[in-house]
Coordinates of C-alpha atoms in Angstrom, one line a residue:
M1 CA 19.6 8.8 -8.6
R2 CA 16.1 7.2 -8.7
K3 CA 14.1 7.7 -5.5
R4 CA 12.3 4.6 -4.1
T5 CA 9.6 4.2 -1.6
F6 CA 11.0 2.7 1.6
I7 CA 8.9 1.3 4.4
L8 CA 10.3 1.2 7.8
L9 CA 8.8 -0.9 10.6
C10 CA 9.9 0.0 14.1
W11 CA 9.4 -2.3 17.0
L12 CA 10.2 -0.7 20.3
W13 CA 10.8 -1.9 23.9
P14 CA 10.4 -5.7 23.6
A15 CA 13.8 -5.8 22.0
I16 CA 15.1 -4.3 25.3
F17 CA 13.4 -7.0 27.4
N18 CA 14.4 -9.9 25.1
M19 CA 10.9 -11.3 25.0
V20 CA 9.5 -13.9 22.7
T21 CA 6.9 -12.1 20.6
A22 CA 3.8 -13.2 18.8
H23 CA 2.9 -12.6 15.2
A24 CA 2.4 -9.0 13.9
V25 CA -1.3 -9.6 13.4
D26 CA -1.7 -9.2 17.2
F27 CA -1.0 -5.5 16.9
K28 CA -3.9 -3.0 17.2
L29 CA -3.9 0.5 15.7
V30 CA -3.9 3.1 18.5
D31 CA -3.1 6.3 16.6
R32 CA -2.6 7.7 13.2
E33 CA -1.2 11.1 12.5
K34 CA -0.5 12.2 8.9
R35 CA 1.4 9.3 7.4
I36 CA 2.5 7.6 10.6
S37 CA 0.5 4.7 12.1
L38 CA 1.2 3.6 15.7
F39 CA 0.2 0.1 16.8
E40 CA 0.5 -1.7 20.1
R41 CA 0.2 -5.1 21.7
W42 CA 0.6 -6.4 25.2
I43 CA 2.9 -9.3 25.9
P44 CA 3.7 -11.1 29.2
S45 CA 7.2 -10.4 30.6
S46 CA 6.8 -12.3 33.8
K47 CA 4.2 -14.2 35.8
D48 CA 2.4 -11.1 37.0
M49 CA 3.3 -8.4 34.5
T50 CA 2.7 -7.5 30.9
V51 CA 4.5 -4.9 28.8
R52 CA 3.4 -2.9 25.8
E53 CA 5.2 -3.4 22.5
L54 CA 4.9 -0.5 20.1
K55 CA 5.2 -0.6 16.3
A56 CA 5.4 2.5 14.1
V57 CA 4.8 2.2 10.4
F58 CA 5.6 5.0 8.0
V59 CA 6.8 5.5 4.4
V60 CA 9.9 7.5 3.5
H61 CA 10.5 8.8 0.0
S62 CA 14.2 8.7 -0.2
D63 CA 17.1 6.7 -1.6
I64 CA 18.4 3.8 0.5
P65 CA 22.0 5.2 0.9
A66 CA 20.6 8.4 2.4
I67 CA 18.5 6.5 4.9
V68 CA 21.4 4.2 5.9
K69 CA 23.7 7.2 6.3
L70 CA 21.2 8.8 8.6
L71 CA 20.7 5.7 10.7
Q72 CA 24.5 5.4 11.1
D73 CA 25.2 9.0 11.8
E74 CA 26.1 9.3 15.5
H75 CA 26.1 13.1 15.4
R76 CA 22.6 13.4 13.9
S77 CA 21.0 10.7 16.0
A78 CA 19.8 13.0 18.7
R79 CA 17.6 14.8 16.1
W80 CA 15.6 11.7 15.3
N81 CA 16.1 9.5 18.3
V82 CA 14.4 11.4 21.1
N83 CA 15.9 11.1 24.6
A84 CA 18.9 9.3 23.4
A85 CA 21.7 10.4 25.7
D86 CA 24.4 8.2 24.0
F87 CA 24.4 6.7 20.5
K88 CA 27.3 4.6 19.0
I89 CA 27.6 2.6 15.7
L90 CA 29.8 -0.5 15.4
K91 CA 30.7 -1.3 11.8
T92 CA 30.8 -5.1 11.1
G93 CA 32.9 -5.0 7.9
T94 CA 30.0 -4.9 5.4
E95 CA 27.8 -2.0 4.4
D96 CA 24.7 -4.2 4.7
H97 CA 25.2 -5.0 8.5
W98 CA 25.9 -2.8 11.4
I99 CA 25.2 -2.6 15.2
S100 CA 23.9 0.4 17.1
Y101 CA 24.1 1.1 20.8
T102 CA 21.6 3.6 22.3
R103 CA 21.3 4.8 25.9
Y104 CA 18.1 6.6 26.8
D105 CA 18.1 9.3 29.5
I106 CA 15.0 8.3 31.5
P107 CA 13.9 10.8 34.2
W108 CA 14.2 9.9 37.9
P109 CA 12.9 7.8 39.6
L110 CA 13.4 5.3 36.8
D111 CA 16.8 4.1 35.6
D112 CA 18.3 4.9 32.2
Q113 CA 17.6 2.2 29.6
D114 CA 19.9 1.0 26.8
C115 CA 19.7 -1.3 23.9
C116 CA 21.9 -2.8 21.1
L117 CA 20.3 -3.4 17.7
A118 CA 21.7 -5.4 14.8
Y119 CA 20.7 -3.9 11.4
E120 CA 20.6 -5.8 8.1
L121 CA 19.8 -4.6 4.6
S122 CA 18.0 -7.1 2.3
G123 CA 16.0 -6.9 -0.8
D124 CA 16.5 -6.0 -4.4
F125 CA 16.4 -2.9 -6.7
N126 CA 12.6 -2.6 -6.4
R127 CA 12.2 -3.1 -2.7
T128 CA 14.7 -2.7 0.2
V129 CA 14.0 -3.7 3.8
I130 CA 16.1 -2.7 6.8
N131 CA 15.5 -5.3 9.5
F132 CA 16.7 -4.9 13.0
R133 CA 16.7 -7.0 16.1
S134 CA 17.9 -6.8 19.7
I135 CA 21.2 -8.4 20.4

């Protein structure tokens, strides 16, 4: 099977807060280690508070079925999804769409956080994108 370059963009935390976000050009590079770039931007969540949205960008050299299989594997999720205390996958009837539920074990005095993400595959033979959004 031919290997393709796959770019995964991860947007963290704002999905949990269900915020309206600005364009990706607002992100500023905050760290780069090896082939992973970490970006941030600050967005208002209420009148007196802003929260940080993180975006990680990295390239994976793999075939798409292997990546999808990893993203949907409830048993291997703890190896790549740090602090995930619970991880479940809901199949939607098609291979190109699925929903994940993750509960993060946050140390006291904070409460645990959880999120539901809807994933969707799109693209063609030369380029495949896995989009996800909070639901």
